[in-house]
């Protein structure tokens, strides 16, 4: 019986290794099976859908983000706490493209990481609320908006020249701070 478990563990490792060779946006279970040298059924026994595979790939990054969020909660300065969380979160997203998928997914889509994801979101919400309450950031900044902004910065950083991610992040953080509103605040953009 132990050989079945070791075979299963070996197959799971082969699947994850093969998936890491693919771009997260191009993952297909059939392609992963072919790269791993396994049958499609074997892949589906380990991962019922792409979301489950992405969750397995991003598990380590989600746990690091949870630790980062906990550390940010303990930071006494609300501005530094939020900046550390956003900077660290962006850094993790740039290192692991699957993290964004996990953060933006509905919790029911990735049940394997629901608990740790809930911890991350709860801690991030508390850090953000503390920054709002202290008047550090705009009152209309919600966690959902912040997540979308960080994902946008990640996208821009991937497209831009090396090292520009820090510049994009600095620009975005300056825009989040209370009292530093854009002169165009209130301007309506057609289609938005």
mmCIF file with all atom_site columns, N, CA and C in Angstrom, residues 104-152:
data_model
loop_
_atom_site.group_PDB
_atom_site.id
_atom_site.type_symbol
_atom_site.label_atom_id
_atom_site.label_alt_id
_atom_site.label_comp_id
_atom_site.label_asym_id
_atom_site.label_entity_id
_atom_site.label_seq_id
_atom_site.pdbx_PDB_ins_code
_atom_site.Cartn_x
_atom_site.Cartn_y
_atom_site.Cartn_z
_atom_site.occupancy
_atom_site.B_iso_or_equiv
_atom_site.pdbx_formal_charge
_atom_site.auth_seq_id
_atom_site.auth_comp_id
_atom_site.auth_asym_id
_atom_site.auth_atom_id
_atom_site.pdbx_PDB_model_num
ATOM 1   N N  . UNK A 1 104 ? -7.925  36.942 -6.226  1.00 0.00 ? 104 UNK A N  1
ATOM 2   C CA . UNK A 1 104 ? -9.105  37.500 -6.883  1.00 0.00 ? 104 UNK A CA 1
ATOM 3   C C  . UNK A 1 104 ? -10.239 36.496 -7.042  1.00 0.00 ? 104 UNK A C  1
ATOM 4   N N  . UNK A 1 105 ? -9.955  35.227 -6.826  1.00 0.00 ? 105 UNK A N  1
ATOM 5   C CA . UNK A 1 105 ? -10.983 34.193 -6.989  1.00 0.00 ? 105 UNK A CA 1
ATOM 6   C C  . UNK A 1 105 ? -11.980 34.239 -5.841  1.00 0.00 ? 105 UNK A C  1
ATOM 7   N N  . UNK A 1 106 ? -13.172 33.782 -6.123  1.00 0.00 ? 106 UNK A N  1
ATOM 8   C CA . UNK A 1 106 ? -14.157 33.580 -5.066  1.00 0.00 ? 106 UNK A CA 1
ATOM 9   C C  . UNK A 1 106 ? -13.643 32.435 -4.198  1.00 0.00 ? 106 UNK A C  1
ATOM 10  N N  . UNK A 1 107 ? -13.807 32.550 -2.900  1.00 0.00 ? 107 UNK A N  1
ATOM 11  C CA . UNK A 1 107 ? -13.282 31.530 -1.976  1.00 0.00 ? 107 UNK A CA 1
ATOM 12  C C  . UNK A 1 107 ? -13.792 30.137 -2.315  1.00 0.00 ? 107 UNK A C  1
ATOM 13  N N  . UNK A 1 108 ? -15.009 30.038 -2.835  1.00 0.00 ? 108 UNK A N  1
ATOM 14  C CA . UNK A 1 108 ? -15.574 28.722 -3.161  1.00 0.00 ? 108 UNK A CA 1
ATOM 15  C C  . UNK A 1 108 ? -14.887 28.078 -4.363  1.00 0.00 ? 108 UNK A C  1
ATOM 16  N N  . UNK A 1 109 ? -14.210 28.880 -5.184  1.00 0.00 ? 109 UNK A N  1
ATOM 17  C CA . UNK A 1 109 ? -13.522 28.348 -6.360  1.00 0.00 ? 109 UNK A CA 1
ATOM 18  C C  . UNK A 1 109 ? -12.237 27.616 -5.986  1.00 0.00 ? 109 UNK A C  1
ATOM 19  N N  . UNK A 1 110 ? -11.644 27.979 -4.857  1.00 0.00 ? 110 UNK A N  1
ATOM 20  C CA . UNK A 1 110 ? -10.377 27.380 -4.439  1.00 0.00 ? 110 UNK A CA 1
ATOM 21  C C  . UNK A 1 110 ? -10.496 26.987 -2.963  1.00 0.00 ? 110 UNK A C  1
ATOM 22  N N  . UNK A 1 111 ? -11.289 25.953 -2.685  1.00 0.00 ? 111 UNK A N  1
ATOM 23  C CA . UNK A 1 111 ? -11.525 25.582 -1.283  1.00 0.00 ? 111 UNK A CA 1
ATOM 24  C C  . UNK A 1 111 ? -10.265 25.141 -0.546  1.00 0.00 ? 111 UNK A C  1
ATOM 25  N N  . UNK A 1 112 ? -9.266  24.652 -1.290  1.00 0.00 ? 112 UNK A N  1
ATOM 26  C CA . UNK A 1 112 ? -8.023  24.187 -0.665  1.00 0.00 ? 112 UNK A CA 1
ATOM 27  C C  . UNK A 1 112 ? -7.316  25.301 0.112   1.00 0.00 ? 112 UNK A C  1
ATOM 28  N N  . UNK A 1 113 ? -7.493  26.528 -0.329  1.00 0.00 ? 113 UNK A N  1
ATOM 29  C CA . UNK A 1 113 ? -6.807  27.653 0.310   1.00 0.00 ? 113 UNK A CA 1
ATOM 30  C C  . UNK A 1 113 ? -7.776  28.625 0.981   1.00 0.00 ? 113 UNK A C  1
ATOM 31  N N  . UNK A 1 114 ? -9.018  28.208 1.161   1.00 0.00 ? 114 UNK A N  1
ATOM 32  C CA . UNK A 1 114 ? -10.035 29.111 1.705   1.00 0.00 ? 114 UNK A CA 1
ATOM 33  C C  . UNK A 1 114 ? -9.655  29.646 3.081   1.00 0.00 ? 114 UNK A C  1
ATOM 34  N N  . UNK A 1 115 ? -9.144  28.790 3.945   1.00 0.00 ? 115 UNK A N  1
ATOM 35  C CA . UNK A 1 115 ? -8.806  29.220 5.299   1.00 0.00 ? 115 UNK A CA 1
ATOM 36  C C  . UNK A 1 115 ? -7.693  30.244 5.340   1.00 0.00 ? 115 UNK A C  1
ATOM 37  N N  . UNK A 1 116 ? -6.590  29.940 4.676   1.00 0.00 ? 116 UNK A N  1
ATOM 38  C CA . UNK A 1 116 ? -5.444  30.857 4.695   1.00 0.00 ? 116 UNK A CA 1
ATOM 39  C C  . UNK A 1 116 ? -5.775  32.133 3.922   1.00 0.00 ? 116 UNK A C  1
ATOM 40  N N  . UNK A 1 117 ? -6.563  32.011 2.856   1.00 0.00 ? 117 UNK A N  1
ATOM 41  C CA . UNK A 1 117 ? -6.982  33.184 2.089   1.00 0.00 ? 117 UNK A CA 1
ATOM 42  C C  . UNK A 1 117 ? -7.841  34.094 2.966   1.00 0.00 ? 117 UNK A C  1
ATOM 43  N N  . UNK A 1 118 ? -8.744  33.509 3.748   1.00 0.00 ? 118 UNK A N  1
ATOM 44  C CA . UNK A 1 118 ? -9.590  34.293 4.650   1.00 0.00 ? 118 UNK A CA 1
ATOM 45  C C  . UNK A 1 118 ? -8.741  35.019 5.697   1.00 0.00 ? 118 UNK A C  1
ATOM 46  N N  . UNK A 1 119 ? -7.703  34.358 6.181   1.00 0.00 ? 119 UNK A N  1
ATOM 47  C CA . UNK A 1 119 ? -6.794  35.002 7.144   1.00 0.00 ? 119 UNK A CA 1
ATOM 48  C C  . UNK A 1 119 ? -6.101  36.203 6.505   1.00 0.00 ? 119 UNK A C  1
ATOM 49  N N  . UNK A 1 120 ? -5.625  36.019 5.274   1.00 0.00 ? 120 UNK A N  1
ATOM 50  C CA . UNK A 1 120 ? -4.945  37.107 4.560   1.00 0.00 ? 120 UNK A CA 1
ATOM 51  C C  . UNK A 1 120 ? -5.897  38.280 4.375   1.00 0.00 ? 120 UNK A C  1
ATOM 52  N N  . UNK A 1 121 ? -7.099  37.994 3.881   1.00 0.00 ? 121 UNK A N  1
ATOM 53  C CA . UNK A 1 121 ? -8.062  39.060 3.606   1.00 0.00 ? 121 UNK A CA 1
ATOM 54  C C  . UNK A 1 121 ? -8.487  39.767 4.890   1.00 0.00 ? 121 UNK A C  1
ATOM 55  N N  . UNK A 1 122 ? -8.684  39.010 5.952   1.00 0.00 ? 122 UNK A N  1
ATOM 56  C CA . UNK A 1 122 ? -9.064  39.617 7.226   1.00 0.00 ? 122 UNK A CA 1
ATOM 57  C C  . UNK A 1 122 ? -7.984  40.544 7.756   1.00 0.00 ? 122 UNK A C  1
ATOM 58  N N  . UNK A 1 123 ? -6.746  40.083 7.738   1.00 0.00 ? 123 UNK A N  1
ATOM 59  C CA . UNK A 1 123 ? -5.631  40.907 8.217   1.00 0.00 ? 123 UNK A CA 1
ATOM 60  C C  . UNK A 1 123 ? -5.453  42.137 7.332   1.00 0.00 ? 123 UNK A C  1
ATOM 61  N N  . UNK A 1 124 ? -5.555  41.954 6.017   1.00 0.00 ? 124 UNK A N  1
ATOM 62  C CA . UNK A 1 124 ? -5.406  43.084 5.091   1.00 0.00 ? 124 UNK A CA 1
ATOM 63  C C  . UNK A 1 124 ? -6.510  44.112 5.318   1.00 0.00 ? 124 UNK A C  1
ATOM 64  N N  . UNK A 1 125 ? -7.723  43.644 5.546   1.00 0.00 ? 125 UNK A N  1
ATOM 65  C CA . UNK A 1 125 ? -8.843  44.560 5.814   1.00 0.00 ? 125 UNK A CA 1
ATOM 66  C C  . UNK A 1 125 ? -8.597  45.351 7.098   1.00 0.00 ? 125 UNK A C  1
ATOM 67  N N  . UNK A 1 126 ? -8.068  44.700 8.119   1.00 0.00 ? 126 UNK A N  1
ATOM 68  C CA . UNK A 1 126 ? -7.792  45.399 9.382   1.00 0.00 ? 126 UNK A CA 1
ATOM 69  C C  . UNK A 1 126 ? -6.671  46.430 9.216   1.00 0.00 ? 126 UNK A C  1
ATOM 70  N N  . UNK A 1 127 ? -5.638  46.086 8.457   1.00 0.00 ? 127 UNK A N  1
ATOM 71  C CA . UNK A 1 127 ? -4.545  47.037 8.197   1.00 0.00 ? 127 UNK A CA 1
ATOM 72  C C  . UNK A 1 127 ? -5.086  48.240 7.434   1.00 0.00 ? 127 UNK A C  1
ATOM 73  N N  . UNK A 1 128 ? -5.893  47.983 6.417   1.00 0.00 ? 128 UNK A N  1
ATOM 74  C CA . UNK A 1 128 ? -6.470  49.067 5.618   1.00 0.00 ? 128 UNK A CA 1
ATOM 75  C C  . UNK A 1 128 ? -7.420  49.915 6.463   1.00 0.00 ? 128 UNK A C  1
ATOM 76  N N  . UNK A 1 129 ? -8.262  49.291 7.267   1.00 0.00 ? 129 UNK A N  1
ATOM 77  C CA . UNK A 1 129 ? -9.205  50.035 8.113   1.00 0.00 ? 129 UNK A CA 1
ATOM 78  C C  . UNK A 1 129 ? -8.454  50.946 9.086   1.00 0.00 ? 129 UNK A C  1
ATOM 79  N N  . UNK A 1 130 ? -7.371  50.436 9.629   1.00 0.00 ? 130 UNK A N  1
ATOM 80  C CA . UNK A 1 130 ? -6.567  51.243 10.555  1.00 0.00 ? 130 UNK A CA 1
ATOM 81  C C  . UNK A 1 130 ? -5.989  52.463 9.828   1.00 0.00 ? 130 UNK A C  1
ATOM 82  N N  . UNK A 1 131 ? -5.531  52.268 8.597   1.00 0.00 ? 131 UNK A N  1
ATOM 83  C CA . UNK A 1 131 ? -4.996  53.384 7.811   1.00 0.00 ? 131 UNK A CA 1
ATOM 84  C C  . UNK A 1 131 ? -6.099  54.387 7.473   1.00 0.00 ? 131 UNK A C  1
ATOM 85  N N  . UNK A 1 132 ? -7.290  53.890 7.144   1.00 0.00 ? 132 UNK A N  1
ATOM 86  C CA . UNK A 1 132 ? -8.422  54.792 6.866   1.00 0.00 ? 132 UNK A CA 1
ATOM 87  C C  . UNK A 1 132 ? -8.797  55.571 8.128   1.00 0.00 ? 132 UNK A C  1
ATOM 88  N N  . UNK A 1 133 ? -8.928  54.858 9.247   1.00 0.00 ? 133 UNK A N  1
ATOM 89  C CA . UNK A 1 133 ? -9.322  55.496 10.514  1.00 0.00 ? 133 UNK A CA 1
ATOM 90  C C  . UNK A 1 133 ? -8.317  56.553 10.958  1.00 0.00 ? 133 UNK A C  1
ATOM 91  N N  . UNK A 1 134 ? -7.055  56.345 10.645  1.00 0.00 ? 134 UNK A N  1
ATOM 92  C CA . UNK A 1 134 ? -6.004  57.301 11.019  1.00 0.00 ? 134 UNK A CA 1
ATOM 93  C C  . UNK A 1 134 ? -5.915  58.464 10.028  1.00 0.00 ? 134 UNK A C  1
ATOM 94  N N  . UNK A 1 135 ? -6.720  58.417 8.966   1.00 0.00 ? 135 UNK A N  1
ATOM 95  C CA . UNK A 1 135 ? -6.689  59.476 7.967   1.00 0.00 ? 135 UNK A CA 1
ATOM 96  C C  . UNK A 1 135 ? -5.494  59.395 7.036   1.00 0.00 ? 135 UNK A C  1
ATOM 97  N N  . UNK A 1 136 ? -4.860  58.229 6.996   1.00 0.00 ? 136 UNK A N  1
ATOM 98  C CA . UNK A 1 136 ? -3.669  58.041 6.166   1.00 0.00 ? 136 UNK A CA 1
ATOM 99  C C  . UNK A 1 136 ? -4.046  57.879 4.699   1.00 0.00 ? 136 UNK A C  1
ATOM 100 N N  . UNK A 1 137 ? -5.118  57.143 4.437   1.00 0.00 ? 137 UNK A N  1
ATOM 101 C CA . UNK A 1 137 ? -5.541  56.887 3.055   1.00 0.00 ? 137 UNK A CA 1
ATOM 102 C C  . UNK A 1 137 ? -6.941  57.441 2.836   1.00 0.00 ? 137 UNK A C  1
ATOM 103 N N  . UNK A 1 138 ? -7.299  57.533 1.607   1.00 0.00 ? 138 UNK A N  1
ATOM 104 C CA . UNK A 1 138 ? -8.618  58.010 1.220   1.00 0.00 ? 138 UNK A CA 1
ATOM 105 C C  . UNK A 1 138 ? -9.705  57.166 1.878   1.00 0.00 ? 138 UNK A C  1
ATOM 106 N N  . UNK A 1 139 ? -10.800 57.795 2.222   1.00 0.00 ? 139 UNK A N  1
ATOM 107 C CA . UNK A 1 139 ? -11.911 57.089 2.859   1.00 0.00 ? 139 UNK A CA 1
ATOM 108 C C  . UNK A 1 139 ? -12.598 56.114 1.914   1.00 0.00 ? 139 UNK A C  1
ATOM 109 N N  . UNK A 1 140 ? -12.500 56.360 0.619   1.00 0.00 ? 140 UNK A N  1
ATOM 110 C CA . UNK A 1 140 ? -13.191 55.504 -0.347  1.00 0.00 ? 140 UNK A CA 1
ATOM 111 C C  . UNK A 1 140 ? -12.341 54.320 -0.818  1.00 0.00 ? 140 UNK A C  1
ATOM 112 N N  . UNK A 1 141 ? -11.192 54.117 -0.194  1.00 0.00 ? 141 UNK A N  1
ATOM 113 C CA . UNK A 1 141 ? -10.343 52.981 -0.561  1.00 0.00 ? 141 UNK A CA 1
ATOM 114 C C  . UNK A 1 141 ? -10.832 51.727 0.164   1.00 0.00 ? 141 UNK A C  1
ATOM 115 N N  . UNK A 1 142 ? -11.321 50.774 -0.619  1.00 0.00 ? 142 UNK A N  1
ATOM 116 C CA . UNK A 1 142 ? -11.770 49.494 -0.067  1.00 0.00 ? 142 UNK A CA 1
ATOM 117 C C  . UNK A 1 142 ? -10.707 48.440 -0.352  1.00 0.00 ? 142 UNK A C  1
ATOM 118 N N  . UNK A 1 143 ? -10.826 47.312 0.318   1.00 0.00 ? 143 UNK A N  1
ATOM 119 C CA . UNK A 1 143 ? -9.874  46.227 0.073   1.00 0.00 ? 143 UNK A CA 1
ATOM 120 C C  . UNK A 1 143 ? -9.981  45.741 -1.365  1.00 0.00 ? 143 UNK A C  1
ATOM 121 N N  . UNK A 1 144 ? -11.190 45.639 -1.882  1.00 0.00 ? 144 UNK A N  1
ATOM 122 C CA . UNK A 1 144 ? -11.355 45.199 -3.271  1.00 0.00 ? 144 UNK A CA 1
ATOM 123 C C  . UNK A 1 144 ? -10.651 46.158 -4.231  1.00 0.00 ? 144 UNK A C  1
ATOM 124 N N  . UNK A 1 145 ? -10.811 47.444 -4.018  1.00 0.00 ? 145 UNK A N  1
ATOM 125 C CA . UNK A 1 145 ? -10.140 48.428 -4.879  1.00 0.00 ? 145 UNK A CA 1
ATOM 126 C C  . UNK A 1 145 ? -8.622  48.327 -4.742  1.00 0.00 ? 145 UNK A C  1
ATOM 127 N N  . UNK A 1 146 ? -8.162  48.142 -3.516  1.00 0.00 ? 146 UNK A N  1
ATOM 128 C CA . UNK A 1 146 ? -6.724  48.017 -3.294  1.00 0.00 ? 146 UNK A CA 1
ATOM 129 C C  . UNK A 1 146 ? -6.166  46.783 -4.001  1.00 0.00 ? 146 UNK A C  1
ATOM 130 N N  . UNK A 1 147 ? -6.873  45.655 -3.911  1.00 0.00 ? 147 UNK A N  1
ATOM 131 C CA . UNK A 1 147 ? -6.430  44.437 -4.605  1.00 0.00 ? 147 UNK A CA 1
ATOM 132 C C  . UNK A 1 147 ? -6.352  44.663 -6.107  1.00 0.00 ? 147 UNK A C  1
ATOM 133 N N  . UNK A 1 148 ? -7.363  45.323 -6.666  1.00 0.00 ? 148 UNK A N  1
ATOM 134 C CA . UNK A 1 148 ? -7.357  45.587 -8.107  1.00 0.00 ? 148 UNK A CA 1
ATOM 135 C C  . UNK A 1 148 ? -6.197  46.503 -8.489  1.00 0.00 ? 148 UNK A C  1
ATOM 136 N N  . UNK A 1 149 ? -5.928  47.509 -7.665  1.00 0.00 ? 149 UNK A N  1
ATOM 137 C CA . UNK A 1 149 ? -4.800  48.406 -7.946  1.00 0.00 ? 149 UNK A CA 1
ATOM 138 C C  . UNK A 1 149 ? -3.471  47.661 -7.913  1.00 0.00 ? 149 UNK A C  1
ATOM 139 N N  . UNK A 1 150 ? -3.290  46.811 -6.912  1.00 0.00 ? 150 UNK A N  1
ATOM 140 C CA . UNK A 1 150 ? -2.035  46.050 -6.819  1.00 0.00 ? 150 UNK A CA 1
ATOM 141 C C  . UNK A 1 150 ? -1.893  45.124 -8.023  1.00 0.00 ? 150 UNK A C  1
ATOM 142 N N  . UNK A 1 151 ? -3.000  44.507 -8.444  1.00 0.00 ? 151 UNK A N  1
ATOM 143 C CA . UNK A 1 151 ? -2.941  43.642 -9.631  1.00 0.00 ? 151 UNK A CA 1
ATOM 144 C C  . UNK A 1 151 ? -2.597  44.456 -10.877 1.00 0.00 ? 151 UNK A C  1
ATOM 145 N N  . UNK A 1 152 ? -3.115  45.675 -10.963 1.00 0.00 ? 152 UNK A N  1
ATOM 146 C CA . UNK A 1 152 ? -2.772  46.551 -12.081 1.00 0.00 ? 152 UNK A CA 1
ATOM 147 C C  . UNK A 1 152 ? -1.304  46.944 -12.067 1.00 0.00 ? 152 UNK A C  1
#
